[in-house]
Coordinates of C-alpha atoms and ligand atoms in Angstrom, one line a residue:
X28 CA 65.5 69.2 74.1
X29 CA 65.3 69.6 70.4
X30 CA 68.9 70.4 70.2
X31 CA 69.9 67.3 72.1
X32 CA 67.9 65.1 69.9
X33 CA 69.6 66.5 66.8
X34 CA 73.0 65.9 68.2
X35 CA 72.1 62.3 69.1
X36 CA 70.9 61.6 65.6
X37 CA 74.0 63.1 64.0
X38 CA 76.2 61.2 66.4
X39 CA 74.6 57.9 65.6
X40 CA 74.9 58.4 61.9
X41 CA 78.5 59.4 62.3
X42 CA 79.3 56.4 64.4
X43 CA 77.6 54.1 62.0
X44 CA 79.4 55.5 59.0
X45 CA 82.7 55.4 60.7
X46 CA 82.1 51.8 61.7
X47 CA 81.0 50.8 58.3
X48 CA 83.8 52.3 56.5
X49 CA 86.6 51.0 58.7
X50 CA 84.8 47.7 58.8
X51 CA 84.7 47.7 55.0
X52 CA 88.4 48.4 54.7
X53 CA 89.1 45.8 57.3
X54 CA 86.8 43.2 55.7
X55 CA 88.4 43.7 52.4
X56 CA 91.7 42.2 53.6
X57 CA 90.2 40.2 56.3
X58 CA 89.6 36.9 54.5
X59 CA 93.0 37.0 52.8
X60 CA 95.8 35.1 54.5
X61 CA 98.8 37.1 55.4
X62 CA 102.2 35.6 54.8
X63 CA 105.7 36.8 56.0
X64 CA 107.6 38.9 53.6
X65 CA 110.4 36.3 53.5
X66 CA 108.0 33.7 52.4
X67 CA 106.8 36.0 49.7
X68 CA 110.4 36.4 48.5
X69 CA 110.9 32.7 48.4
X70 CA 107.6 32.4 46.4
X71 CA 109.1 34.9 44.0
X72 CA 112.3 33.0 43.8
X73 CA 110.4 29.8 43.1
X74 CA 108.5 31.7 40.4
X75 CA 105.2 31.0 41.9
X76 CA 103.9 34.6 41.8
X77 CA 101.6 35.6 39.1
X78 CA 100.5 39.0 40.0
X79 CA 101.0 41.8 42.6
X80 CA 98.7 44.6 43.5
X81 CA 100.9 47.5 44.6
X82 CA 99.8 50.5 46.5
X83 CA 101.2 52.8 49.1
X84 CA 99.5 51.0 51.9
X85 CA 101.1 48.9 54.5
X86 CA 100.3 45.6 52.9
X87 CA 100.0 44.5 49.3
X88 CA 98.2 41.7 47.7
X89 CA 99.8 38.7 46.0
X90 CA 98.2 36.3 43.6
X91 CA 100.0 33.1 43.0
X92 CA 99.9 31.1 39.8
X93 CA 97.9 28.4 41.5
X94 CA 95.2 31.1 42.2
X95 CA 95.7 31.5 45.9
X96 CA 95.8 35.0 47.2
X97 CA 97.9 36.4 50.1
X98 CA 98.8 39.7 51.5
X99 CA 102.2 40.6 52.9
X100 CA 104.1 43.6 54.2
X101 CA 104.8 46.2 51.7
X102 CA 108.6 47.1 51.7
X103 CA 107.7 50.4 50.1
X104 CA 111.1 50.7 48.4
X105 CA 111.5 52.6 45.2
X106 CA 113.0 49.8 43.1
X107 CA 110.4 47.3 44.3
X108 CA 108.2 47.5 41.2
X109 CA 111.2 47.1 39.0
X110 CA 112.5 44.1 40.8
X111 CA 109.0 42.5 40.5
X112 CA 108.8 43.2 36.8
X113 CA 112.3 41.8 36.3
X114 CA 111.0 38.6 38.0
X115 CA 108.2 38.5 35.4
X116 CA 105.5 39.3 37.8
X117 CA 102.6 41.3 36.7
X118 CA 102.3 44.5 38.7
X119 CA 99.0 46.3 39.1
X120 CA 99.2 49.6 40.7
X121 CA 96.4 50.5 42.9
X122 CA 96.0 54.0 44.2
X123 CA 94.7 53.1 47.6
X124 CA 95.3 56.6 48.9
X125 CA 92.1 57.7 47.3
X126 CA 90.1 54.9 48.6
X127 CA 91.5 55.7 52.0
X128 CA 91.2 59.4 51.9
X129 CA 87.6 59.3 51.0
X130 CA 86.5 57.8 54.3
X131 CA 89.0 60.0 56.0
X132 CA 87.7 63.1 54.3
X133 CA 84.2 61.9 55.1
X134 CA 85.2 61.5 58.8
X135 CA 86.7 65.0 58.9
X136 CA 83.7 66.4 57.3
X137 CA 81.3 64.7 59.8
X138 CA 83.5 65.7 62.7
X139 CA 83.6 69.3 61.5
X140 CA 79.9 69.3 60.9
X141 CA 79.4 68.0 64.4
X142 CA 81.7 70.4 66.1
X143 CA 80.1 73.3 64.2
X144 CA 76.7 72.1 65.2
X145 CA 77.6 71.7 68.8
X146 CA 79.3 75.0 69.1
X147 CA 76.5 76.7 67.2
X148 CA 74.0 75.2 69.5
X149 CA 76.1 76.2 72.5
X150 CA 76.2 79.8 71.4
X151 CA 72.6 79.5 70.6
X152 CA 72.0 78.2 74.0
X153 CA 73.9 81.1 75.5
X154 CA 72.1 83.5 73.3
X155 CA 68.8 81.9 74.4
X156 CA 69.8 82.2 78.0
X157 CA 70.7 85.8 77.5
X158 CA 67.5 86.5 75.8
X159 CA 65.6 84.7 78.4
X160 CA 67.1 87.0 80.9
X161 CA 66.3 90.1 79.0
X162 CA 63.5 89.3 76.7
X163 CA 61.9 92.1 74.9
X164 CA 59.5 89.3 74.3
X165 CA 56.8 90.1 71.8
X166 CA 54.9 87.7 74.0
X167 CA 55.3 90.2 76.8
X168 CA 54.4 93.1 74.6
X169 CA 51.6 91.4 72.9
X170 CA 49.3 92.2 75.8
X171 CA 50.4 95.5 76.9
X172 CA 49.6 96.0 80.5
X173 CA 48.5 99.3 81.9
X174 CA 47.9 100.6 85.4
X175 CA 44.3 99.5 85.0
X176 CA 45.6 95.9 85.3
X177 CA 46.8 96.7 88.8
X178 CA 44.1 97.0 91.4
X179 CA 44.7 98.9 94.6
X180 CA 48.4 100.0 95.2
X181 CA 47.2 103.6 94.5
X182 CA 50.2 105.3 96.1
X183 CA 52.7 103.2 94.1
X184 CA 50.7 103.7 90.9
X185 CA 50.7 107.5 91.4
X186 CA 54.5 107.5 92.0
X187 CA 55.1 105.5 88.9
X188 CA 52.7 107.6 86.9
X189 CA 55.0 110.6 87.5
X190 CA 57.9 108.6 86.0
X191 CA 55.7 107.7 83.0
X192 CA 55.1 111.3 82.4
X193 CA 58.8 111.9 82.7
X194 CA 59.5 109.3 80.0
X195 CA 56.8 110.6 77.7
X196 CA 57.6 114.3 77.9
X197 CA 61.3 114.6 78.8
X198 CA 61.5 118.0 77.1
X199 CA 59.2 119.5 79.7
X200 CA 61.4 118.3 82.5
X201 CA 64.7 118.9 80.8
X202 CA 63.7 122.5 80.1
X203 CA 63.5 123.0 83.8
X204 CA 66.7 121.2 84.4
X205 CA 65.0 118.3 86.1
X206 CA 66.8 115.0 85.9
X207 CA 65.0 111.8 85.0
X208 CA 65.3 109.4 88.0
X209 CA 67.3 106.4 87.0
X210 CA 66.3 103.9 89.4
X211 CA 63.1 103.1 91.3
X212 CA 63.0 100.5 94.0
X213 CA 59.7 98.7 94.7
X214 CA 59.8 97.0 98.0
X215 CA 57.2 94.9 99.8
X216 CA 56.1 91.3 100.5
X217 CA 56.1 88.8 97.6
X218 CA 53.1 88.7 95.4
X219 CA 52.0 92.3 96.0
X220 CA 52.3 93.3 92.3
X221 CA 55.7 94.7 92.0
X222 CA 56.5 93.0 88.7
X223 CA 53.0 93.8 87.6
X224 CA 53.5 97.5 88.4
X225 CA 56.8 97.7 86.5
X226 CA 55.3 96.0 83.5
X227 CA 52.3 98.3 83.6
X228 CA 54.7 101.2 83.8
X229 CA 56.4 100.2 80.6
X230 CA 53.1 99.6 79.1
X231 CA 51.8 103.0 80.0
X232 CA 54.9 104.7 78.7
X233 CA 54.7 102.5 75.5
X234 CA 58.3 101.4 75.8
X235 CA 60.0 98.0 75.8
X236 CA 60.3 96.0 79.0
X237 CA 63.4 94.1 79.9
X238 CA 62.9 91.8 82.9
X239 CA 65.7 90.0 84.6
X240 CA 66.1 88.6 88.1
X241 CA 69.0 89.2 90.5
X242 CA 69.2 85.5 91.0
X243 CA 70.1 85.1 87.3
X244 CA 73.4 86.8 88.0
X245 CA 74.6 84.7 90.9
X246 CA 76.3 81.3 90.5
X247 CA 77.6 82.1 87.1
X248 CA 81.2 82.0 86.1
X249 CA 83.5 84.7 87.2
X250 CA 82.9 87.9 85.4
X251 CA 79.8 86.6 83.6
X252 CA 77.4 88.4 85.9
X253 CA 79.0 91.7 85.1
X254 CA 79.1 91.1 81.4
X255 CA 75.5 90.0 81.5
X256 CA 74.7 93.3 83.1
X257 CA 76.6 95.2 80.4
X258 CA 74.9 93.2 77.7
X259 CA 71.5 94.0 79.2
X260 CA 72.1 97.7 79.3
X261 CA 73.6 97.7 75.8
X262 CA 70.4 96.1 74.5
X263 CA 68.3 98.7 76.3
X264 CA 70.4 101.5 75.0
X265 CA 69.9 100.2 71.5
X266 CA 66.2 100.5 71.7
X267 CA 66.3 103.8 73.6
X268 CA 63.5 104.6 76.0
X269 CA 62.8 101.5 78.0
X270 CA 62.2 100.0 81.4
X271 CA 64.7 97.5 82.8
X272 CA 63.2 95.4 85.6
X273 CA 65.5 93.7 88.1
X274 CA 63.5 91.4 90.3
X275 CA 65.1 90.1 93.6
X276 CA 67.7 92.8 93.5
X277 CA 68.8 91.7 97.0
X278 CA 70.6 88.7 95.3
X279 CA 72.9 91.2 93.7
X280 CA 73.1 94.0 96.2
X281 CA 73.3 92.4 99.6
X282 CA 75.0 94.5 102.3
X283 CA 78.7 93.8 102.1
X284 CA 79.5 92.0 105.3
X285 CA 83.2 92.4 105.3
X286 CA 83.9 88.7 104.7
X287 CA 85.6 88.2 101.5
X288 CA 84.3 85.0 100.0
X289 CA 85.1 84.6 96.3
X290 CA 81.3 84.4 95.8
X291 CA 80.6 87.7 97.4
X292 CA 83.4 89.3 95.4
X293 CA 81.7 88.1 92.3
X294 CA 78.5 89.6 93.6
X295 CA 80.3 92.9 94.1
X296 CA 81.6 92.8 90.6
X297 CA 78.1 92.4 89.2
X298 CA 76.8 95.0 91.5
X299 CA 79.5 97.4 90.5
X300 CA 78.8 96.8 86.9
X301 CA 75.2 97.7 87.5
X302 CA 76.0 100.9 89.3
X303 CA 78.5 101.9 86.6
X304 CA 75.9 101.3 83.9
X305 CA 73.3 103.2 85.8
X306 CA 75.6 106.2 86.2
X307 CA 76.7 105.8 82.7
X308 CA 73.5 106.6 80.8
X309 CA 72.5 110.0 79.8
X310 CA 69.4 111.5 81.2
X311 CA 68.0 111.7 77.7
X312 CA 68.4 108.0 77.1
X313 CA 65.1 107.6 78.9
X314 CA 66.0 104.3 80.4
X315 CA 64.5 103.6 83.9
X316 CA 65.7 100.8 86.0
X317 CA 63.0 99.4 88.3
X318 CA 64.1 97.0 90.9
X319 CA 62.1 94.9 93.3
X320 CA 62.9 93.3 96.7
X321 CA 61.1 91.8 99.6
X322 CA 64.0 92.8 101.8
X323 CA 65.0 96.4 101.7
X324 CA 66.7 96.0 105.0
X325 CA 69.5 93.8 103.6
X326 CA 70.2 96.0 100.6
X327 CA 73.6 97.5 100.2
X328 CA 73.3 101.3 100.9
X329 CA 75.3 101.9 97.7
X330 CA 72.2 101.0 95.8
X331 CA 70.1 103.6 97.5
X332 CA 72.3 106.6 96.9
X333 CA 71.2 109.5 94.7
X334 CA 71.5 108.8 91.0
X335 CA 70.8 105.1 91.7
X336 CA 67.7 103.7 93.2
X337 CA 66.9 106.9 94.9
X338 CA 63.1 106.5 94.6
X339 CA 61.8 103.9 97.0
X340 CA 58.2 102.9 96.8
X341 CA 56.6 100.6 99.3
X342 CA 54.2 98.1 97.9
X343 CA 52.2 96.6 100.7
X344 CA 49.8 93.8 101.2
X345 CA 46.3 95.1 100.1
X346 CA 43.8 96.3 102.7
X347 CA 40.2 95.2 102.5
X348 CA 39.4 97.7 99.8
X349 CA 42.4 96.8 97.8
X350 CA 41.5 93.1 98.1
X351 CA 38.1 93.8 96.9
X352 CA 39.4 95.6 93.8
X353 CA 41.9 92.8 93.1
X354 CA 39.2 90.2 93.5
X355 CA 36.9 92.2 91.2
X356 CA 39.6 92.5 88.6
X357 CA 40.4 88.8 88.6
X358 CA 36.7 87.9 88.3
X359 CA 36.1 90.1 85.3
X360 CA 36.7 87.4 82.8
X361 CA 35.0 84.7 84.8
X362 CA 31.4 83.7 85.1
X363 CA 30.8 84.4 88.8
X364 CA 27.6 83.2 90.4
X365 CA 25.2 85.7 92.0
X366 CA 25.7 84.1 95.4
X367 CA 29.3 85.2 95.5
X368 CA 29.8 88.3 97.6
X369 CA 33.2 89.7 96.7
X370 CA 33.0 92.3 99.5
X371 CA 32.6 89.6 102.1
X372 CA 35.4 87.5 100.4
X373 CA 37.6 90.6 100.7
X374 CA 36.9 90.7 104.4
X375 CA 37.8 87.0 104.8
X376 CA 41.1 87.2 103.0
X377 CA 43.2 89.3 105.4
X378 CA 46.9 89.1 104.8
X379 CA 46.3 87.7 101.3
X380 CA 48.6 89.2 98.7
X381 CA 47.4 90.1 95.2
X382 CA 49.1 86.9 93.9
X383 CA 47.2 84.8 96.4
X384 CA 43.9 86.4 95.6
X385 CA 44.5 85.8 91.9
X386 CA 45.3 82.2 92.7
X387 CA 42.2 81.9 94.8
X388 CA 40.0 82.9 91.9
X389 CA 41.9 80.7 89.5
X390 CA 41.6 77.7 91.8
X391 CA 37.9 78.3 92.1
X392 CA 37.6 78.5 88.3
X393 CA 39.5 75.2 88.0
X394 CA 37.2 73.5 90.5
X395 CA 34.1 74.8 88.7
X396 CA 35.5 73.5 85.4
X397 CA 36.2 70.1 86.9
X398 CA 32.6 69.9 88.1
X399 CA 31.5 71.0 84.6
X400 CA 29.6 73.9 86.3
X401 CA 28.7 76.9 84.2
X402 CA 29.7 79.4 86.8
X403 CA 31.9 79.8 89.8
X404 CA 29.9 79.5 93.0
X405 CA 30.7 80.5 96.5
X406 CA 31.1 76.9 97.2
X407 CA 34.0 76.6 94.7
X408 CA 35.5 79.7 96.2
X409 CA 35.5 78.4 99.7
X410 CA 37.0 75.1 98.6
X411 CA 39.6 77.0 96.7
X412 CA 40.2 79.1 99.8
X413 CA 41.5 76.1 101.7
X414 CA 43.5 74.9 98.8
X415 CA 45.3 78.2 98.6
X416 CA 45.8 78.3 102.4
X417 CA 47.0 74.7 102.6
X418 CA 49.5 75.3 99.9
X419 CA 50.7 78.2 102.0
X420 CA 50.8 77.0 105.6
X421 CA 49.5 74.0 107.4
X422 CA 47.2 75.8 109.8
X423 CA 43.7 77.1 109.7
X424 CA 44.5 80.7 109.1
X425 CA 40.9 81.7 109.0
X426 CA 40.4 81.4 112.8
X427 CA 43.9 82.6 113.6
X428 CA 43.4 85.5 111.4
X429 CA 40.4 86.9 113.3
X430 CA 42.3 86.6 116.6
X431 CA 45.4 88.1 115.1
X432 CA 43.4 90.8 113.6
X433 CA 41.9 91.7 117.0
X434 CA 45.2 91.7 118.8
X435 CA 46.9 93.8 116.2
X436 CA 43.9 96.2 116.1
X437 CA 44.0 96.8 119.8
X438 CA 47.8 97.0 119.8
X439 CA 47.9 99.6 117.1
X440 CA 44.9 101.5 118.4
X441 CA 46.8 101.7 121.7
X442 CA 49.7 103.4 120.1
X443 CA 47.5 105.8 118.1
X444 CA 45.3 106.7 121.0
X445 CA 48.2 107.3 123.4
X446 CA 49.8 109.5 120.8
X447 CA 46.7 111.6 120.5
X448 CA 46.4 111.9 124.3
X449 CA 50.0 112.6 125.3
X450 CA 51.2 114.5 122.3
X451 CA 48.3 116.3 120.7
X452 CA 50.5 118.1 118.3
X453 CA 51.8 114.9 116.8
X454 CA 50.0 113.7 113.7
X455 CA 48.9 110.2 113.4
X456 CA 49.0 109.9 109.6
X457 CA 47.8 106.4 109.3
X458 CA 47.0 103.3 111.3
X459 CA 46.9 99.9 109.7
X460 CA 46.8 96.3 110.8
X461 CA 48.2 95.0 107.6
X462 CA 51.8 94.0 108.3
X463 CA 54.3 95.9 106.4
X464 CA 57.9 95.2 105.6
X465 CA 58.8 97.8 108.2
X466 CA 57.3 95.6 111.0
X467 CA 54.1 94.4 112.5
X468 CA 51.1 96.7 111.9
X469 CA 51.4 99.9 110.1
X470 CA 51.2 102.5 112.8
X471 CA 52.9 105.6 111.7
X472 CA 53.3 108.9 113.2
X473 CA 54.7 112.1 111.9
X474 CA 56.2 114.5 114.4
X475 CA 55.1 118.1 113.7
X476 CA 57.5 120.3 111.8
X477 CA 60.9 118.9 112.7
X478 CA 62.1 120.2 115.9
X479 CA 65.8 120.8 116.4
X480 CA 65.6 119.6 120.0
X481 CA 63.6 117.1 121.9
X482 CA 62.6 118.0 125.4
X483 CA 62.5 115.5 128.3
X484 CA 58.7 115.7 128.1
X485 CA 58.8 114.7 124.4
X486 CA 61.0 111.7 125.2
X487 CA 58.7 110.7 128.0
X488 CA 55.7 111.0 125.7
X489 CA 57.4 108.9 123.1
X490 CA 58.2 106.2 125.6
X491 CA 54.5 106.1 126.5
X492 CA 53.5 105.9 122.9
X493 CA 55.8 103.0 122.4
X494 CA 54.3 101.3 125.5
X495 CA 50.8 102.0 124.3
X496 CA 50.5 98.8 122.2
X497 CA 51.4 96.4 125.0
X498 CA 49.3 98.4 127.5
X499 CA 46.2 98.1 125.2
X500 CA 46.8 94.3 124.8
X501 CA 47.0 93.8 128.6
X502 CA 43.9 95.9 129.3
X503 CA 41.8 94.0 126.7
X504 CA 43.1 90.5 126.7
X505 CA 44.5 90.2 130.3
X506 CA 48.0 90.0 131.8
X507 CA 48.7 86.5 130.7
X508 CA 47.7 87.1 127.1
X509 CA 50.1 89.8 126.1
X510 CA 52.0 88.9 122.9
X511 CA 55.4 89.1 121.3
X512 CA 54.0 91.9 119.1
X513 CA 55.5 94.5 121.5
X514 CA 59.1 93.3 121.2
X515 CA 60.4 96.1 119.1
X516 CA 58.3 98.6 121.0
X517 CA 60.1 97.6 124.2
X518 CA 63.4 97.8 122.5
X519 CA 62.6 101.3 121.5
X520 CA 61.3 102.3 124.9
X521 CA 64.3 100.9 126.7
X522 CA 66.7 102.6 124.4
X523 CA 64.9 105.9 124.8
X524 CA 64.9 105.5 128.6
X525 CA 68.5 104.6 128.8
X526 CA 69.7 107.4 126.6
X527 CA 67.5 109.8 128.5
X528 CA 69.1 109.0 131.9
X529 CA 72.5 107.8 131.0
X530 CA 73.5 110.0 128.1
X531 CA 71.3 113.1 128.3
X532 CA 71.4 113.9 132.0
X533 CA 67.7 114.1 132.2
X534 CA 67.2 112.1 135.5
X535 CA 67.9 113.8 138.8
X536 CA 69.0 110.6 140.5
X537 CA 71.5 109.5 138.0
X538 CA 72.6 113.0 137.5
X539 CA 74.6 114.5 134.6
X540 CA 77.1 111.8 134.2
X541 CA 77.3 110.6 130.6
X542 CA 77.8 106.9 130.6
X543 CA 79.3 106.8 127.1
X544 CA 82.3 108.7 128.4
X545 CA 82.4 106.5 131.4
X546 CA 82.5 103.5 129.1
X547 CA 83.9 100.3 130.4
X548 CA 85.2 101.8 133.6
X549 CA 82.4 100.0 135.3
X550 CA 80.9 102.8 137.2
X551 CA 77.5 102.5 138.7
X552 CA 75.7 100.6 135.9
X553 CA 73.3 99.2 138.4
X554 CA 72.0 102.6 139.3
X555 CA 71.2 103.3 135.7
X556 CA 69.5 100.0 135.2
X557 CA 67.4 100.3 138.4
X558 CA 66.4 103.8 137.4
X559 CA 65.5 102.7 133.9
X560 CA 63.3 99.9 135.2
X561 CA 61.6 102.3 137.7
X562 CA 60.9 104.9 135.0
X563 CA 59.6 102.3 132.5
X564 CA 57.4 100.7 135.1
X565 CA 56.0 104.0 136.1
X566 CA 55.4 105.1 132.5
X567 CA 53.7 101.8 131.7
X568 CA 51.3 102.3 134.6
X569 CA 50.5 105.8 133.5
X570 CA 49.9 104.6 129.9
X571 CA 47.6 101.9 131.1
X572 CA 45.6 104.4 133.2
X573 CA 45.4 106.7 130.3
X574 CA 44.0 104.0 128.1
X575 CA 41.5 102.8 130.8
X576 CA 40.3 106.3 131.1
X577 CA 39.6 106.4 127.4
X578 CA 38.6 102.8 126.9
X579 CA 35.7 103.7 124.7
X580 CA 37.9 105.5 122.2
X581 CA 40.2 102.6 122.3
X582 CA 37.4 100.2 121.4
X583 CA 36.0 102.4 118.7
X584 CA 39.4 102.7 117.1
X585 CA 40.1 99.0 117.3
X586 CA 36.7 98.0 116.0
X587 CA 37.1 100.3 113.1
X588 CA 40.5 98.9 112.4
X589 CA 39.2 95.4 112.4
X590 CA 36.6 96.4 109.9
X591 CA 38.6 98.7 107.6
X592 CA 42.1 97.5 108.4
X593 CA 43.5 100.9 107.5
X594 CA 42.4 104.2 109.0
X595 CA 43.5 107.6 107.5
X596 CA 44.4 110.6 109.5
X597 CA 41.0 112.2 109.2
X598 CA 39.2 109.0 110.2
X599 CA 41.3 108.7 113.2
X600 CA 40.8 112.3 114.3
X601 CA 37.1 112.0 113.7
X602 CA 36.7 108.7 115.6
X603 CA 38.7 110.0 118.6
X604 CA 37.1 113.5 118.7
X605 CA 33.7 111.8 119.3
X606 CA 34.9 110.6 122.7
X607 CA 37.6 113.0 123.8
Ligands
ADP56 P1 55.6 90.6 93.1 O1 56.5 91.0 91.9 O2 55.4 91.7 94.0 O3 56.1 89.3 93.8 P2 53.7 90.0 91.0 O4 53.7 91.3 90.3 O5 54.6 89.0 90.4 O6 54.2 90.2 92.5 O7 52.3 89.4 91.2 C1 51.9 88.1 90.8 C2 50.5 88.1 90.3 O8 49.6 88.4 91.3 C3 50.3 89.1 89.2 O9 50.6 88.6 87.9 C4 48.8 89.4 89.3 O10 48.0 88.3 88.6 C5 48.5 89.2 90.8 N1 48.5 90.5 91.4 C6 49.3 90.9 92.4 N2 49.0 92.1 92.8 C7 48.0 92.6 92.1 C8 47.3 93.8 92.0 N3 47.5 94.8 92.8 N4 46.3 93.9 91.1 C9 46.0 92.8 90.3 N5 46.7 91.7 90.3 C10 47.7 91.5 91.2
ZN57 ZN1 53.7 98.2 118.7

């Protein structure tokens, strides 16, 4: 803005001066009548001319004896002055060149000044852009963040803590031949504190933080993205130990899809520059690149290979405990009324990200300030709650949330309980109803020490585990109220069933024929499909029966999930052991 204004002023001045000086020159001759050269010659012949003002310019001035003044064309021939003198005409030589060059010089000067100014401002602009992209902002560093500014996210913090130690004491690791990881990928929904974590990591390590966004690198001129990357790393190398943070890395490193648009080629070039830079620095440089994305599934695998972003840390939406901690953290500097129950608020804010919780407390504070209240009351918070939700989606999430929560809880409890019932040796390491980037819910199982082979029994159990979610939904909510939540489960179950019978020869009726080999030769596909349906239906009935027989366990698990949102392995085992 400032820069535009300056240019405008300079331009105006320049134009005014130019107008004035040309105007002046013009005016000088303007009121004087011009006569043809031939007429001038006849005046000379008639001895009417008193005086001539000669210069190098196009015209010259003639003063007649009767006092009238003319201008006429200057013949500019060498003997002209002599001829005039011979005709008894007074000749005054005027060096008009000077009076002409002055405005010209002036113009050149102004033009130069202007060009210099513009170009300087343009490079300034570029520099500013560059520095905006990778600011080692003192602003940023003025308040150094630490992990205490990040509430919840314990697992991510722990993983990053290790890296901080790496950066602080590289000798310890180097001695043992350990290599400092170069890249860490934080992935998870927006607003869950990925940027915050990266900043805190730099803060903990006491090193500069260079934040950029992948989207800064797209839609720039050919080659500029790549050179910006190189510039960024150069800067980081200059300061030594540092954290480079690349937000929205998916903008840079989308899976290559084979189509060769110019744009994607440009993206590739930028991505390649990034990969080259990352493999280019020495372990001792102590530079760590932290990248963040909401979409790990669309990332180019090249980014995830060893020596690149080989550490991947999931940053999920907070569970009820995490939400409580975040709410507490963001209430610390605010006068909160005694009637506010943050624990209860944490319960009411399922699926809120850290950013949303922060914004909730902030909105509440704004409302309180508007009302000139001394403290933030629960009334302000509930009003703010709706502001935050409305800004998000135009539906009343509070009621939907509860229902969603219940459905998800029973669904996930179904998976977990079936696991414990049909495959006791399987560990259920965690059950959660907070959606993760990997899919609905957060049910996760770990098979016991990796087996080389899976038996038919294992596959059948796994199919039942996959069907457990839908089965629980049907038992609790009724046939007509089952949800789309099971879609990927059914995909998995169908796939397992089909490979069991059509590829692995594990079904007596279909036999040992491998249908991959048969391929398109159109053998008896109907037989396979019918068998698959039969098997799935039968297993589904079995799964439902299993859950009905253990309905109390299912309810206990689900209710605990609704309350706590996440259950650990011990909690699950404990809850189930009461009943089984
Ligand atoms: P992301 O990078 O994952 O999109 P950010 O780190 O930009 O999310 O989070 C935005 C803001 O939300 C943060 O500046 C902070 O105020 C708040 N926030 C998010 N997660 C947390 C958390 N775990 N603890 C405290 N504040 C958080
Ligand atoms: Zn499921």
